[in-house]
Each structure stands twice: as structure tokens, then as C-alpha cells.
Coordinates of N, CA and C in Angstrom, one line a residue:
M1 N -29.8 16.7 4.7 CA -30.0 18.0 5.1 C -30.7 18.7 3.9
A2 N -31.7 19.5 4.3 CA -32.5 20.2 3.3 C -32.4 21.7 3.6
Q3 N -32.3 22.5 2.5 CA -32.3 24.0 2.7 C -33.4 24.5 1.8
T4 N -34.2 25.5 2.3 CA -35.2 26.2 1.6 C -35.1 27.6 1.8
A5 N -35.3 28.5 0.8 CA -35.2 29.9 1.0 C -36.6 30.5 1.3
H6 N -36.6 31.4 2.3 CA -37.8 32.1 2.7 C -37.4 33.6 2.9
G7 N -37.7 34.4 1.9 CA -37.4 35.8 2.0 C -36.0 36.1 2.2
L8 N -35.6 36.7 3.4 CA -34.3 37.1 3.7 C -33.5 36.0 4.4
A9 N -34.0 34.8 4.6 CA -33.3 33.8 5.4 C -33.4 32.5 4.7
T10 N -32.6 31.6 5.1 CA -32.6 30.2 4.6 C -32.9 29.3 5.8
T11 N -33.9 28.4 5.6 CA -34.3 27.5 6.7 C -33.5 26.2 6.4
V12 N -32.8 25.7 7.4 CA -32.0 24.5 7.3 C -32.6 23.5 8.2
C13 N -32.8 22.2 7.7 CA -33.2 21.1 8.5 C -32.0 20.1 8.6
G14 N -31.6 19.8 9.8 CA -30.5 18.9 10.1 C -31.0 17.5 10.1
P15 N -30.1 16.6 10.3 CA -30.4 15.1 10.3 C -31.4 14.7 11.4
T16 N -31.5 15.5 12.5 CA -32.4 15.2 13.6 C -33.8 15.8 13.3
G17 N -34.0 16.5 12.2 CA -35.3 17.1 11.9 C -35.4 18.5 12.5
A18 N -34.4 19.0 13.3 CA -34.5 20.3 13.9 C -34.3 21.3 12.8
A19 N -35.0 22.4 12.9 CA -34.9 23.5 11.9 C -34.4 24.8 12.5
W20 N -33.7 25.6 11.7 CA -33.3 26.9 12.2 C -33.2 27.8 10.9
R21 N -33.1 29.1 11.2 CA -33.0 30.0 10.1 C -31.6 30.7 10.1
I22 N -31.1 30.9 8.9 CA -29.8 31.6 8.7 C -30.0 32.7 7.8
P23 N -29.7 34.0 8.2 CA -29.8 35.1 7.2 C -29.0 34.8 5.9
K24 N -29.7 35.1 4.8 CA -29.0 34.7 3.5 C -27.6 35.3 3.3
R25 N -27.4 36.5 3.8 CA -26.1 37.1 3.6 C -25.0 36.4 4.4
E26 N -25.4 35.6 5.4 CA -24.5 34.8 6.2 C -24.6 33.3 6.0
A27 N -25.5 32.9 5.1 CA -25.7 31.4 4.9 C -24.4 30.8 4.4
P28 N -24.0 29.7 5.1 CA -22.8 29.0 4.7 C -23.1 28.1 3.6
L29 N -22.0 27.5 3.0 CA -22.2 26.5 1.9 C -22.8 25.3 2.5
W30 N -23.5 24.5 1.8 CA -24.0 23.2 2.2 C -22.9 22.4 2.8
G31 N -23.2 21.8 4.0 CA -22.3 20.9 4.6 C -21.2 21.6 5.5
R32 N -21.3 22.9 5.6 CA -20.3 23.6 6.4 C -20.9 24.2 7.6
I33 N -22.1 23.7 8.0 CA -22.8 24.3 9.2 C -22.3 23.6 10.5
P34 N -21.9 24.3 11.5 CA -21.6 23.7 12.8 C -22.9 23.2 13.4
W35 N -22.8 22.1 14.1 CA -24.1 21.5 14.6 C -24.4 21.8 16.0
W36 N -24.1 23.0 16.5 CA -24.6 23.4 17.8 C -25.1 24.9 17.7
P37 N -26.1 25.3 18.5 CA -26.7 26.6 18.5 C -25.7 27.7 19.0
G38 N -26.1 28.9 18.7 CA -25.4 30.0 19.3 C -24.1 30.3 18.5
D39 N -24.0 29.9 17.2 CA -22.8 30.1 16.5 C -22.9 31.4 15.7
E40 N -21.9 31.7 14.9 CA -21.8 32.9 14.2 C -22.9 33.1 13.1
Y41 N -23.6 32.0 12.8 CA -24.6 32.1 11.7 C -26.0 32.5 12.2
G42 N -26.1 32.8 13.5 CA -27.3 33.3 14.1 C -28.5 32.4 14.0
R43 N -28.3 31.1 14.1 CA -29.4 30.2 14.1 C -30.4 30.4 15.2
I44 N -31.6 30.1 15.0 CA -32.7 30.1 16.1 C -33.0 28.7 16.4
V45 N -32.9 28.2 17.6 CA -33.2 26.9 18.0 C -34.6 26.8 18.5
A46 N -35.2 25.7 18.5 CA -36.6 25.5 18.9 C -36.8 25.6 20.4
V47 N -35.8 25.1 21.2 CA -35.9 25.2 22.6 C -34.9 26.3 23.1
E48 N -35.5 27.2 23.9 CA -34.6 28.3 24.4 C -33.5 27.7 25.2
N49 N -32.4 28.5 25.2 CA -31.3 28.1 26.1 C -31.8 28.1 27.5
I50 N -31.4 27.1 28.3 CA -31.8 27.0 29.7 C -30.5 27.2 30.5
S51 N -30.6 27.6 31.7 CA -29.4 27.8 32.5 C -28.7 26.4 32.8
D52 N -27.5 26.5 33.2 CA -26.8 25.3 33.6 C -27.4 24.6 34.8
E53 N -27.9 25.4 35.7 CA -28.6 24.8 36.9 C -29.9 24.0 36.5
Q54 N -30.6 24.6 35.6 CA -31.8 23.9 35.1 C -31.5 22.7 34.3
F55 N -30.4 22.7 33.5 CA -30.0 21.6 32.8 C -29.6 20.5 33.7
Q56 N -28.8 20.8 34.8 CA -28.4 19.8 35.8 C -29.6 19.2 36.4
E57 N -30.6 20.0 36.7 CA -31.9 19.5 37.3 C -32.5 18.5 36.4
L58 N -32.5 18.7 35.1 CA -33.1 17.8 34.1 C -32.3 16.5 34.1
I59 N -31.0 16.6 34.2 CA -30.1 15.4 34.3 C -30.5 14.6 35.5
D60 N -30.6 15.3 36.7 CA -30.9 14.6 37.9 C -32.3 13.9 37.8
K61 N -33.3 14.6 37.2 CA -34.6 14.0 37.1 C -34.5 12.7 36.2
A62 N -33.7 12.9 35.1 CA -33.6 11.7 34.2 C -32.9 10.5 34.9
F63 N -31.9 10.8 35.7 CA -31.2 9.7 36.4 C -32.2 9.0 37.4
D64 N -33.0 9.9 38.1 CA -33.9 9.4 39.1 C -35.0 8.6 38.4
S65 N -35.3 8.8 37.1 CA -36.4 8.1 36.4 C -36.0 6.8 35.9
L66 N -34.7 6.5 35.9 CA -34.2 5.2 35.5 C -34.6 4.1 36.5
P67 N -34.7 2.8 36.1 CA -35.0 1.8 37.0 C -34.0 1.7 38.2
K68 N -34.5 1.5 39.4 CA -33.7 1.6 40.6 C -32.6 0.5 40.5
T69 N -32.9 -0.7 40.0 CA -31.9 -1.7 40.0 C -30.7 -1.3 39.1
H70 N -30.9 -0.5 38.1 CA -29.8 0.0 37.3 C -29.1 1.1 37.9
R71 N -29.9 2.0 38.5 CA -29.3 3.2 39.2 C -28.4 2.8 40.3
D72 N -28.8 1.8 41.1 CA -28.0 1.3 42.2 C -26.6 0.7 41.8
R73 N -26.6 0.2 40.6 CA -25.3 -0.5 40.1 C -24.3 0.5 39.5
V74 N -24.8 1.8 39.3 CA -23.9 2.8 38.8 C -23.0 3.3 40.0
Q75 N -21.8 2.9 40.0 CA -20.9 3.3 41.1 C -19.6 3.8 40.5
N76 N -19.0 4.8 41.1 CA -17.8 5.5 40.7 C -17.8 6.0 39.3
V77 N -19.0 6.6 39.0 CA -19.2 7.2 37.7 C -19.6 8.7 37.9
A78 N -18.8 9.6 37.3 CA -19.2 11.0 37.3 C -20.1 11.3 36.1
I79 N -21.2 11.9 36.4 CA -22.2 12.3 35.3 C -22.0 13.8 35.2
L80 N -21.5 14.2 34.1 CA -21.2 15.6 33.8 C -21.9 16.1 32.6
F81 N -21.8 17.4 32.4 CA -22.3 18.0 31.1 C -21.4 19.1 30.7
A82 N -21.3 19.2 29.4 CA -20.5 20.3 28.7 C -21.4 20.8 27.6
D83 N -21.0 22.0 27.1 CA -21.7 22.6 26.0 C -21.7 21.7 24.7
A84 N -20.5 21.3 24.4 CA -20.4 20.5 23.1 C -19.1 19.7 23.3
P85 N -19.0 18.6 22.4 CA -17.7 17.9 22.5 C -16.5 18.8 22.2
D86 N -15.4 18.6 23.0 CA -14.3 19.5 22.8 C -13.5 18.9 21.6
L87 N -12.5 19.7 21.2 CA -11.7 19.3 20.0 C -11.0 17.9 20.2
E88 N -10.5 17.6 21.4 CA -9.8 16.4 21.6 C -10.8 15.2 21.5
Q89 N -12.0 15.4 22.0 CA -13.1 14.3 21.9 C -13.4 14.1 20.4
R90 N -13.6 15.2 19.7 CA -13.9 15.1 18.3 C -12.9 14.4 17.5
R91 N -11.6 14.7 17.8 CA -10.5 14.0 17.1 C -10.4 12.6 17.4
E92 N -10.6 12.3 18.7 CA -10.5 10.9 19.2 C -11.6 10.0 18.5
L93 N -12.7 10.6 18.3 CA -13.8 9.8 17.7 C -14.0 10.0 16.2
N94 N -13.0 10.8 15.6 CA -13.0 11.0 14.2 C -14.3 11.6 13.7
L95 N -14.9 12.6 14.5 CA -16.1 13.3 14.0 C -15.8 14.3 12.9
R96 N -16.6 14.3 11.9 CA -16.5 15.3 10.9 C -17.1 16.6 11.4
H97 N -16.9 17.6 10.6 CA -17.4 19.0 11.0 C -19.0 19.0 11.1
D98 N -19.6 18.1 10.4 CA -21.1 18.1 10.4 C -21.7 17.1 11.3
Q99 N -20.9 16.5 12.2 CA -21.3 15.5 13.2 C -21.1 16.1 14.6
T100 N -21.9 15.6 15.5 CA -21.7 15.9 16.9 C -22.2 14.7 17.8
L101 N -22.1 14.9 19.1 CA -22.6 13.8 20.0 C -23.6 14.4 21.0
L102 N -24.5 13.5 21.4 CA -25.4 13.9 22.5 C -24.8 13.6 23.8
G103 N -24.0 12.5 23.9 CA -23.4 12.0 25.1 C -22.2 11.2 24.8
L104 N -21.4 11.0 25.9 CA -20.1 10.2 25.7 C -19.8 9.5 27.0
Y105 N -19.5 8.2 26.9 CA -19.0 7.4 28.1 C -17.5 7.3 27.9
Q106 N -16.8 7.6 28.9 CA -15.3 7.4 28.9 C -14.9 6.7 30.2
G107 N -14.3 5.5 30.0 CA -13.9 4.7 31.1 C -13.7 3.3 30.7
I108 N -13.7 2.4 31.7 CA -13.5 1.0 31.4 C -14.8 0.3 31.7
P109 N -15.5 -0.3 30.7 CA -16.8 -0.9 31.0 C -16.6 -2.1 32.1
L110 N -17.7 -2.3 32.8 CA -17.7 -3.3 33.9 C -17.3 -4.7 33.3
S111 N -17.8 -5.0 32.1 CA -17.5 -6.3 31.4 C -16.0 -6.5 31.1
A112 N -15.2 -5.4 31.0 CA -13.8 -5.5 30.7 C -12.9 -5.4 31.9
R113 N -13.5 -5.1 33.1 CA -12.6 -4.9 34.3 C -12.2 -6.2 34.9
Q114 N -12.9 -7.3 34.7 CA -12.5 -8.6 35.2 C -12.4 -8.5 36.8
G115 N -13.4 -7.8 37.4 CA -13.5 -7.7 38.8 C -12.5 -6.7 39.5
R116 N -11.7 -6.1 38.7 CA -10.7 -5.1 39.2 C -11.3 -3.8 39.4
P117 N -11.2 -3.1 40.6 CA -11.7 -1.8 40.8 C -10.8 -0.7 40.1
T118 N -11.4 0.4 39.8 CA -10.6 1.5 39.2 C -10.5 2.6 40.2
L119 N -9.4 3.3 40.2 CA -9.3 4.4 41.1 C -10.0 5.7 40.7
L120 N -9.8 6.0 39.5 CA -10.5 7.2 38.9 C -11.9 6.9 38.5
P121 N -12.8 7.8 38.7 CA -14.2 7.5 38.2 C -14.3 7.5 36.7
D122 N -15.2 6.6 36.2 CA -15.6 6.7 34.8 C -16.4 8.0 34.6
R123 N -16.5 8.4 33.3 CA -17.2 9.7 33.1 C -18.3 9.5 32.0
I124 N -19.5 10.0 32.3 CA -20.5 10.2 31.3 C -20.7 11.7 31.2
T125 N -20.5 12.1 29.9 CA -20.7 13.6 29.6 C -21.9 13.7 28.7
L126 N -22.9 14.5 29.1 CA -24.0 14.9 28.2 C -23.7 16.2 27.6
F127 N -24.0 16.4 26.4 CA -23.6 17.7 25.7 C -24.9 18.5 25.5
K128 N -24.9 19.6 26.2 CA -26.1 20.5 26.3 C -26.5 21.1 25.0
L129 N -25.7 21.7 24.2 CA -26.1 22.3 23.0 C -26.6 21.4 22.0
P130 N -26.0 20.2 21.7 CA -26.6 19.3 20.8 C -27.9 18.7 21.3
L131 N -28.1 18.5 22.6 CA -29.3 18.1 23.1 C -30.4 19.1 23.0
L132 N -30.1 20.4 23.2 CA -31.0 21.5 23.0 C -31.4 21.5 21.5
M133 N -30.5 21.3 20.6 CA -30.8 21.4 19.2 C -31.7 20.2 18.8
H134 N -31.5 19.1 19.4 CA -32.3 17.9 19.1 C -33.8 18.0 19.6
A135 N -34.0 18.8 20.6 CA -35.3 18.9 21.2 C -36.1 20.0 20.6
H136 N -37.5 19.9 20.6 CA -38.3 20.9 20.1 C -39.1 21.6 21.2
D137 N -39.1 21.0 22.4 CA -39.8 21.6 23.6 C -39.2 21.0 24.8
L138 N -39.6 21.4 26.0 CA -39.0 21.0 27.3 C -39.3 19.5 27.5
P139 N -40.5 18.9 27.3 CA -40.6 17.5 27.4 C -39.8 16.6 26.5
S140 N -39.6 17.1 25.3 CA -38.7 16.3 24.4 C -37.3 16.5 24.8
L141 N -36.9 17.6 25.4 CA -35.5 17.8 25.9 C -35.3 16.8 27.1
Q142 N -36.3 16.7 28.0 CA -36.2 15.8 29.1 C -36.1 14.4 28.6
E143 N -36.8 14.0 27.6 CA -36.8 12.6 27.1 C -35.4 12.4 26.4
A144 N -34.9 13.4 25.6 CA -33.6 13.2 25.0 C -32.5 13.0 26.0
I145 N -32.6 13.8 27.1 CA -31.6 13.7 28.1 C -31.6 12.3 28.8
R146 N -32.9 11.8 29.1 CA -33.1 10.5 29.7 C -32.6 9.4 28.7
H147 N -32.9 9.5 27.5 CA -32.5 8.5 26.5 C -31.0 8.4 26.4
T148 N -30.4 9.6 26.3 CA -28.9 9.7 26.1 C -28.2 9.2 27.3
L149 N -28.7 9.5 28.5 CA -28.1 9.1 29.8 C -28.2 7.5 29.9
W150 N -29.4 7.0 29.6 CA -29.6 5.6 29.6 C -28.6 4.9 28.6
H151 N -28.5 5.4 27.4 CA -27.6 4.9 26.4 C -26.1 4.8 26.9
E152 N -25.7 6.0 27.5 CA -24.3 6.0 28.0 C -24.1 5.1 29.2
I153 N -25.1 4.9 30.1 CA -25.0 4.0 31.2 C -24.9 2.6 30.7
A154 N -25.5 2.3 29.5 CA -25.4 1.0 28.9 C -24.0 0.7 28.5
H155 N -23.2 1.7 28.1 CA -21.8 1.5 27.8 C -21.0 1.1 29.0
Y156 N -21.4 1.6 30.2 CA -20.7 1.4 31.4 C -20.9 -0.1 31.8

């Protein structure tokens, strides 16, 4: 992570290369920055916040763009999104305060089921705010969603 001072604000570059500005009077100590936008530090993200409906449309487009042979094999899987990983998910995965997730698969992988069906659906959750933070424009957001969804389906 790099920090540089510019007048009345500090520009911070995260591990993904995304940059935002924090007013100097509110600039936190190095390593104490939450990793999603819209926090109390007043960061500016490169991609404007989009509505939940628009985000869901991007997920639908990303799923439709995956190879049909793989799409057809995804059964009994709920594809959801949330703003960010919740406290329980963060604890379960031992995430530090300076880490976050773009997506998460929760369930029993097909390879571990030994042919047994499951009653409850597996879940793939994409995290909207970290994905927005990762992207610098709408096409890069679409690609980040597609890549993350593809990655989580691979866990399935």
C-alpha cells in the first residue's frame, strides 16, 4: 500500500491498484483502512456506485457469458450478492482488517458429494463494494464480476 500527500488530502493505493483520496484531518494510520467504499473516511472510488438492480443485471450477463457446457452443470446453486463479507464470514476465513473478498462459495463441492444430492442449495456470493473498488470503469467491473463468478463456480 502506498500513501502520497496532495494538498488537503492523502491518496491511498490499495493492493489492487485502486486509488482513493482521504481528507488529511481524517486520514487513518497506515494499515487501518477498511477495504470497501462509502466508509467514514470519505474515500472516492473510481466506479460510481450502481444500483442493486444494475449490479444484478451485470451478474446475469456474466453468468450468461460463461461457456454453456459449464452453465448447464450449475444446479441447485444460489448466486447472490451482498455489499461486503459479513462478520461471520470474515471470522470463518480469518480475514484481517485490511483484507476482503470479491466472492465466496459456500457448500459441498461436487467432487466431495460422492453422488449424493443436497437438499439446501450451495451459495455463491459476490461482494458488490469490493468489486466496485477493484474496477476502474464499467467494462472492468463487468470483467471482475465475470472472473469472480467463474472462480467461485470452479469451487463448486
